[in-house]
Amino acid sequence: MKDIDTKRQILRFFYERKNKYVSGEEISASLGFSRASLWKHINKLRLDGYLIEAVPHLGYTLKAAPDKMYGYDVGIGLGTDIIGKQKIWHYESLESTNNTAYELAEKGEPEGTLVVAETQTLGKGRLGRKWISPKNGGIYFSLILRPEMESDKVPVITLVAAVSVQKAIKKVCGISAGIKWPNDILIGGKKVCGILTELKAQPDMVDFLILGVGINVNTEIKKLPPEATSLKNESSRSVSRIKLMRRVLTEMEKDYQKMKNEGFMPIREECKKLSTILNKQITVKEYNSEFEGFAKDIDEKGALIVQKKDGTRKRVFSGDVCRDRSRPAR
Ligand code: BT5
């Protein structure tokens, strides 16, 4: 058995017996390891930062877990069939989890594979922009997906992921965030999460997708751009990154399966309800131009329908949107 599988089994065993002491004999017998292998792996977990106490005559107990996103720990208790059920690659530092996930996908890693980093040195936003990724505080991950999907429907995936992250934030932190088309999650008008979907495609069909998600969880806001916030800043308490990560993955699996079975329509409705820009006057900035209009709808391909001042409607597939400044942002 691989080291990570053994570590996961031992940790799960401790999580199921919170605050209880369990003898080495009992752990070995239940998990089917030798005492020597158990001892070796308990020490490896300690080196990873898990505080495992050993008391003579009582046995072992897990006193504390480190604030890390180790794949073997993230995967514990995930009620998913695809997402996070493949390998979860964990790194202390990467240039960009999207780049690493892309390379892995090109080598054939299956759908559901995850790449997680504690920090990114060249975290990417859209159009060559940067995603600031301070250590100790944020969630930065990329997921490999291989949907049977036409390339022009890819914007839908970003919106599905945004709905999933919004729900996870609500469930774990009790905060009602909004979705700013096409890829931002905002609290009080400030950005707490950004999503970057990249793809490799055959002429019409998607080969694979890389869904990259960055969430400011306990990040100190002085390390973030002025228009950003973090969950800790909004809720005035630390949030368990690993708990939130597990919830995000669980919600993503549900919404992704729903989209595959029922199409985008049901999630599109959720997305519209959560939108911070629909039915508002907005300015849309495209590559070299910008125009004003009224955000009317999000269509079946994830495009934003904007009614211009002259009454004509335009479908916008990508771009940056800002609300009319005379009205406060949500
Ligand atoms: C995004 O781009 O919002 C997509 C962000 C995706 C980040 C994830 S992290 C894991 C994965 N690996 C990667 O390399 N990327 C993905 P965009 O809409 O272009 O917004 C970028 C803009 O957001 C920047 O120009 C800043 O203004 C702002 N920004 C940068 N870092 C931020 C942060 N940590 N929190 C909030 N806003 C930030």
Coordinates of C-alpha atoms and ligand atoms in Angstrom, one line a residue:
M1 CA 0.0 0.0 0.0
K2 CA 1.2 3.5 -0.8
D3 CA 2.4 5.8 2.0
I4 CA -0.4 8.3 1.4
D5 CA -3.1 5.6 1.5
T6 CA -1.7 4.3 4.9
K7 CA -1.6 7.9 6.3
R8 CA -5.1 8.5 5.1
Q9 CA -6.4 5.3 6.8
I10 CA -4.6 6.1 10.1
L11 CA -5.9 9.7 10.1
R12 CA -9.5 8.6 9.3
F13 CA -9.3 6.2 12.2
F14 CA -8.3 9.0 14.5
Y15 CA -10.9 11.4 13.1
E16 CA -13.6 8.8 13.8
R17 CA -12.4 8.5 17.4
K18 CA -12.0 12.2 18.3
N19 CA -10.4 12.8 21.7
K20 CA -10.2 9.1 22.4
Y21 CA -7.0 7.1 23.1
V22 CA -6.6 4.0 21.1
S23 CA -4.0 1.3 21.6
G24 CA -1.5 0.6 18.9
E25 CA -2.6 -3.0 19.0
E26 CA -6.2 -2.0 18.3
I27 CA -5.2 0.3 15.4
S28 CA -3.0 -2.3 13.9
A29 CA -5.6 -5.0 14.1
S30 CA -8.4 -2.8 12.7
L31 CA -6.4 -1.5 9.8
G32 CA -4.4 -4.6 9.1
F33 CA -0.9 -3.1 9.5
S34 CA 2.0 -4.5 11.5
R35 CA 2.9 -2.6 14.7
A36 CA 6.2 -1.6 13.0
S37 CA 4.4 -0.1 10.0
L38 CA 1.9 1.7 12.2
W39 CA 4.8 3.2 14.2
K40 CA 6.6 4.3 11.0
H41 CA 3.5 6.0 9.6
I42 CA 2.6 7.7 12.9
N43 CA 6.0 9.2 12.8
K44 CA 5.6 10.3 9.2
L45 CA 2.3 12.0 10.2
R46 CA 4.1 13.8 13.0
L47 CA 6.7 15.0 10.6
D48 CA 3.8 16.4 8.5
G49 CA 2.7 18.4 11.6
Y50 CA 0.0 16.2 13.1
L51 CA 0.2 16.2 16.9
I52 CA -0.2 12.6 17.8
E53 CA 0.2 11.9 21.5
A54 CA 1.2 8.5 22.9
V55 CA 0.5 7.8 26.5
P56 CA 1.6 4.5 28.1
H57 CA -1.3 2.1 28.9
L58 CA -3.8 4.4 27.1
G59 CA -2.5 4.5 23.5
Y60 CA -2.5 7.2 20.8
T61 CA -4.7 10.2 20.2
L62 CA -4.7 12.9 17.6
K63 CA -4.4 16.2 19.5
A64 CA -4.2 18.6 16.5
A65 CA -3.9 18.7 12.8
P66 CA -1.7 21.2 10.8
D67 CA -3.3 23.9 8.7
K68 CA -2.2 22.1 5.5
M69 CA -4.1 20.8 2.5
Y70 CA -2.4 17.4 2.2
G71 CA -4.2 15.3 -0.4
Y72 CA -4.5 12.3 1.9
D73 CA -6.3 14.5 4.4
V74 CA -8.5 16.5 2.0
G75 CA -9.8 13.2 0.6
I76 CA -11.1 11.9 3.9
G77 CA -14.9 11.8 4.1
L78 CA -15.4 13.2 0.6
G79 CA -18.7 11.8 -0.5
T80 CA -17.8 12.1 -4.2
D81 CA -17.4 9.6 -7.0
I82 CA -15.2 11.7 -9.3
I83 CA -13.8 14.9 -7.9
G84 CA -10.9 14.2 -5.5
K85 CA -11.3 10.5 -5.9
Q86 CA -8.3 10.3 -8.1
K87 CA -4.9 11.5 -7.0
I88 CA -4.7 14.8 -5.1
W89 CA -1.3 16.3 -5.8
H90 CA -0.2 18.5 -3.0
Y91 CA 2.7 21.1 -3.2
E92 CA 4.1 23.6 -0.8
S93 CA 4.7 26.0 -3.7
L94 CA 4.0 26.0 -7.4
E95 CA 4.1 28.6 -10.1
S96 CA 0.5 27.9 -10.9
T97 CA -1.7 24.9 -10.1
N98 CA -3.4 25.4 -13.5
N99 CA 0.0 24.9 -15.3
T100 CA 0.8 21.8 -13.3
A101 CA -2.7 20.4 -13.8
Y102 CA -2.5 21.1 -17.5
E103 CA 0.8 19.2 -17.8
L104 CA -0.7 16.3 -15.8
A105 CA -3.8 16.3 -18.0
E106 CA -1.6 16.2 -21.2
K107 CA 0.1 13.1 -19.7
G108 CA -3.4 11.4 -19.4
E109 CA -4.3 11.9 -15.7
P110 CA -7.9 11.1 -15.3
E111 CA -11.0 13.3 -14.7
G112 CA -11.2 14.3 -11.0
T113 CA -7.5 14.7 -10.4
L114 CA -6.6 17.7 -8.3
V115 CA -3.6 19.8 -7.8
V116 CA -3.4 21.9 -4.6
A117 CA -0.7 24.3 -3.5
E118 CA -0.1 26.2 -0.3
T119 CA 1.2 29.2 -2.3
Q120 CA 1.7 30.1 -5.9
T121 CA 4.6 32.2 -7.2
L122 CA 2.9 33.0 -10.6
G123 CA -0.8 32.5 -9.9
K124 CA -2.7 33.4 -13.0
G125 CA -5.9 35.4 -13.6
R126 CA -7.4 35.8 -17.0
L127 CA -5.7 37.7 -19.9
G128 CA -2.3 37.4 -18.3
R129 CA -3.3 39.0 -15.0
K130 CA -1.9 37.8 -11.7
W131 CA -3.6 36.0 -8.9
I132 CA -2.0 36.9 -5.6
S133 CA -1.6 33.7 -3.6
P134 CA -0.1 34.3 -0.2
K135 CA 1.0 31.3 1.9
N136 CA -1.0 30.5 5.0
G137 CA -4.5 31.5 4.3
G138 CA -5.7 30.8 0.8
I139 CA -7.1 27.8 -1.1
Y140 CA -5.5 27.4 -4.6
F141 CA -6.4 24.3 -6.6
S142 CA -7.0 23.1 -10.1
L143 CA -9.2 20.3 -11.1
I144 CA -8.9 18.2 -14.3
L145 CA -12.2 17.6 -16.0
R146 CA -12.9 15.7 -19.2
P147 CA -16.5 16.4 -20.1
E148 CA -18.0 15.5 -23.5
M149 CA -18.7 19.1 -24.3
E150 CA -18.5 21.5 -27.3
S151 CA -15.8 24.1 -26.8
D152 CA -18.2 27.0 -27.1
K153 CA -20.1 25.8 -24.0
V154 CA -17.0 26.0 -21.7
P155 CA -18.0 29.3 -20.0
V156 CA -20.8 27.3 -18.5
I157 CA -18.3 25.3 -16.4
T158 CA -16.9 28.5 -14.8
L159 CA -20.5 29.5 -13.8
V160 CA -21.2 26.0 -12.4
A161 CA -18.1 26.2 -10.3
A162 CA -19.0 29.6 -9.1
V163 CA -22.4 28.4 -7.9
S164 CA -20.7 25.5 -6.1
V165 CA -18.1 27.7 -4.4
Q166 CA -20.9 30.1 -3.4
K167 CA -22.9 27.3 -1.8
A168 CA -19.8 26.0 0.0
I169 CA -19.0 29.4 1.5
K170 CA -22.6 29.7 2.6
K171 CA -22.6 26.3 4.3
V172 CA -19.3 26.5 6.0
C173 CA -19.2 30.3 6.9
G174 CA -22.8 31.3 6.8
I175 CA -21.9 34.1 4.4
S176 CA -24.2 34.9 1.3
A177 CA -21.7 35.8 -1.4
G178 CA -22.8 36.9 -4.9
I179 CA -21.5 35.8 -8.3
K180 CA -20.2 38.5 -10.7
W181 CA -20.3 37.1 -14.2
P182 CA -18.2 35.5 -15.5
N183 CA -15.8 34.2 -12.8
D184 CA -15.8 36.2 -9.6
I185 CA -17.3 35.6 -6.2
L186 CA -17.9 38.8 -4.2
I187 CA -18.8 39.7 -0.7
G188 CA -20.0 43.3 -0.2
G189 CA -18.6 44.1 -3.7
K190 CA -15.2 42.8 -2.8
K191 CA -13.6 39.8 -4.5
V192 CA -13.1 36.7 -2.3
C193 CA -12.7 34.1 -5.1
G194 CA -11.7 34.0 -8.7
I195 CA -12.0 31.1 -11.2
L196 CA -9.9 30.5 -14.2
T197 CA -11.0 27.8 -16.7
E198 CA -8.5 26.8 -19.3
L199 CA -8.9 24.1 -22.0
K200 CA -7.4 22.0 -24.6
A201 CA -9.8 21.3 -27.4
Q202 CA -10.1 19.5 -30.7
P203 CA -11.7 21.6 -33.4
D204 CA -15.2 21.4 -31.8
M205 CA -15.0 19.3 -28.7
V206 CA -13.2 19.7 -25.4
D207 CA -10.2 17.4 -24.9
F208 CA -9.8 18.4 -21.2
L209 CA -10.6 21.4 -19.0
I210 CA -8.5 22.8 -16.1
L211 CA -10.7 24.5 -13.6
G212 CA -8.6 26.7 -11.3
V213 CA -10.1 28.1 -8.1
G214 CA -8.5 30.7 -5.8
I215 CA -10.3 31.6 -2.5
N216 CA -9.0 34.1 0.1
V217 CA -9.9 32.2 3.3
N218 CA -7.8 33.4 6.2
T219 CA -5.5 35.6 4.1
E220 CA -4.4 38.8 5.7
I221 CA -6.1 41.5 3.6
K222 CA -3.0 43.7 3.6
K223 CA -1.5 41.1 1.4
L224 CA -4.3 41.4 -1.1
P225 CA -5.3 44.0 -3.7
P226 CA -7.5 46.8 -2.3
E227 CA -10.7 45.5 -4.1
A228 CA -10.3 42.1 -2.4
T229 CA -11.5 40.5 0.8
S230 CA -11.1 37.2 2.7
L231 CA -13.6 35.0 4.5
K232 CA -11.8 35.6 7.8
N233 CA -12.1 39.4 7.2
E234 CA -15.8 39.1 6.6
S235 CA -16.7 36.7 9.4
S236 CA -14.1 37.9 12.0
R237 CA -13.0 34.3 12.6
S238 CA -10.6 31.8 11.1
V239 CA -12.2 29.3 8.7
S240 CA -10.9 25.8 8.4
R241 CA -9.4 25.7 4.9
I242 CA -9.6 21.9 4.7
K243 CA -13.2 21.8 5.7
L244 CA -14.1 24.5 3.2
M245 CA -12.1 22.7 0.5
R246 CA -13.9 19.4 1.1
R247 CA -17.3 21.2 1.0
V248 CA -16.3 23.0 -2.3
L249 CA -15.4 19.6 -3.9
T250 CA -18.6 18.0 -2.7
E251 CA -20.8 20.8 -4.1
M252 CA -18.8 20.8 -7.3
E253 CA -19.4 17.1 -7.8
K254 CA -23.2 17.6 -7.2
D255 CA -23.4 20.5 -9.6
Y256 CA -21.2 19.0 -12.2
Q257 CA -23.2 15.8 -12.2
K258 CA -26.4 17.8 -12.4
M259 CA -25.1 19.7 -15.4
K260 CA -24.1 16.5 -17.1
N261 CA -27.5 14.9 -16.5
E262 CA -29.9 17.9 -16.8
G263 CA -27.9 20.4 -18.8
F264 CA -27.0 23.9 -17.7
M265 CA -30.6 25.2 -17.2
P266 CA -31.2 24.4 -13.5
I267 CA -27.8 25.7 -12.4
R268 CA -28.3 28.7 -14.7
E269 CA -31.3 29.7 -12.6
E270 CA -29.2 29.5 -9.4
C271 CA -26.5 31.5 -11.0
K272 CA -29.0 34.2 -12.1
K273 CA -30.4 34.4 -8.6
L274 CA -26.9 34.9 -7.1
S275 CA -25.8 37.4 -9.8
T276 CA -24.6 40.8 -8.7
I277 CA -25.0 42.4 -12.1
L278 CA -28.3 41.1 -13.7
N279 CA -30.9 43.8 -14.1
K280 CA -28.3 46.4 -13.4
Q281 CA -26.7 49.1 -15.5
I282 CA -23.2 47.9 -16.3
T283 CA -20.1 48.7 -18.3
V284 CA -18.6 45.8 -20.3
K285 CA -14.9 46.0 -21.0
E286 CA -13.7 43.8 -23.8
Y287 CA -10.2 43.5 -25.2
N288 CA -9.9 47.0 -26.7
S289 CA -13.3 48.5 -26.3
E290 CA -16.0 49.0 -23.8
F291 CA -19.7 49.7 -23.9
E292 CA -22.5 50.4 -21.5
G293 CA -25.8 48.6 -21.2
F294 CA -28.3 46.8 -19.1
A295 CA -27.5 43.2 -18.0
K296 CA -30.6 41.3 -19.1
D297 CA -29.8 37.6 -18.9
I298 CA -27.3 34.7 -18.9
D299 CA -28.0 32.4 -21.8
E300 CA -27.7 28.6 -22.2
K301 CA -24.1 28.8 -23.2
G302 CA -23.1 31.0 -20.2
A303 CA -23.0 34.2 -22.3
L304 CA -24.1 37.5 -20.8
I305 CA -26.9 39.2 -22.7
V306 CA -26.6 42.9 -22.5
Q307 CA -29.1 45.4 -23.9
K308 CA -27.4 48.5 -25.2
K309 CA -28.7 52.0 -25.0
D310 CA -30.0 51.8 -28.7
G311 CA -32.1 48.8 -27.7
T312 CA -29.9 46.2 -29.5
R313 CA -28.8 43.1 -27.6
K314 CA -25.3 41.8 -27.5
R315 CA -24.1 38.4 -26.3
V316 CA -20.8 38.7 -24.3
F317 CA -18.7 35.6 -24.0
S318 CA -15.8 37.0 -22.0
G319 CA -14.8 40.3 -20.6
D320 CA -14.9 42.4 -17.4
V321 CA -18.0 43.9 -16.1
C322 CA -18.5 46.8 -13.7
R323 CA -21.7 48.1 -12.2
D324 CA -22.8 51.6 -12.8
R325 CA -20.8 53.6 -10.2
S326 CA -23.8 55.7 -9.1
R327 CA -25.3 52.6 -7.5
P328 CA -23.6 50.7 -4.7
A329 CA -22.3 47.2 -5.5
R330 CA -23.8 44.2 -3.7
Ligands
BT5_1 C1 -9.4 35.5 -11.9 O1 -8.9 36.2 -13.0 O2 -10.1 36.0 -11.0 C2 -9.0 34.1 -11.9 C3 -8.2 33.7 -10.7 C4 -7.9 32.2 -10.6 C5 -7.0 31.9 -9.6 C6 -6.7 30.4 -9.4 S1 -5.8 30.0 -8.1 C7 -5.6 28.4 -8.6 C8 -5.5 28.4 -10.1 N1 -4.1 28.5 -10.5 C9 -3.9 29.7 -11.1 O3 -2.7 30.0 -11.5 N2 -5.0 30.4 -11.2 C10 -6.1 29.7 -10.6 P1 -9.4 37.7 -13.3 O4 -10.9 37.8 -13.4 O5 -8.6 38.1 -14.5 O6 -9.0 38.6 -12.0 C11 -7.6 38.9 -11.8 C12 -7.6 40.2 -11.0 O7 -8.1 39.9 -9.6 C13 -6.3 40.8 -10.8 O8 -5.9 41.6 -11.8 C14 -6.5 41.6 -9.5 O9 -7.1 42.8 -9.7 C15 -7.4 40.7 -8.7 N3 -6.8 39.8 -7.7 C16 -5.5 39.2 -7.8 N4 -5.3 38.4 -6.8 C17 -6.4 38.5 -6.0 C18 -6.8 37.8 -4.8 N5 -6.0 37.0 -4.2 N6 -8.0 38.1 -4.3 C19 -8.9 39.0 -5.0 N7 -8.6 39.6 -6.1 C20 -7.3 39.3 -6.6

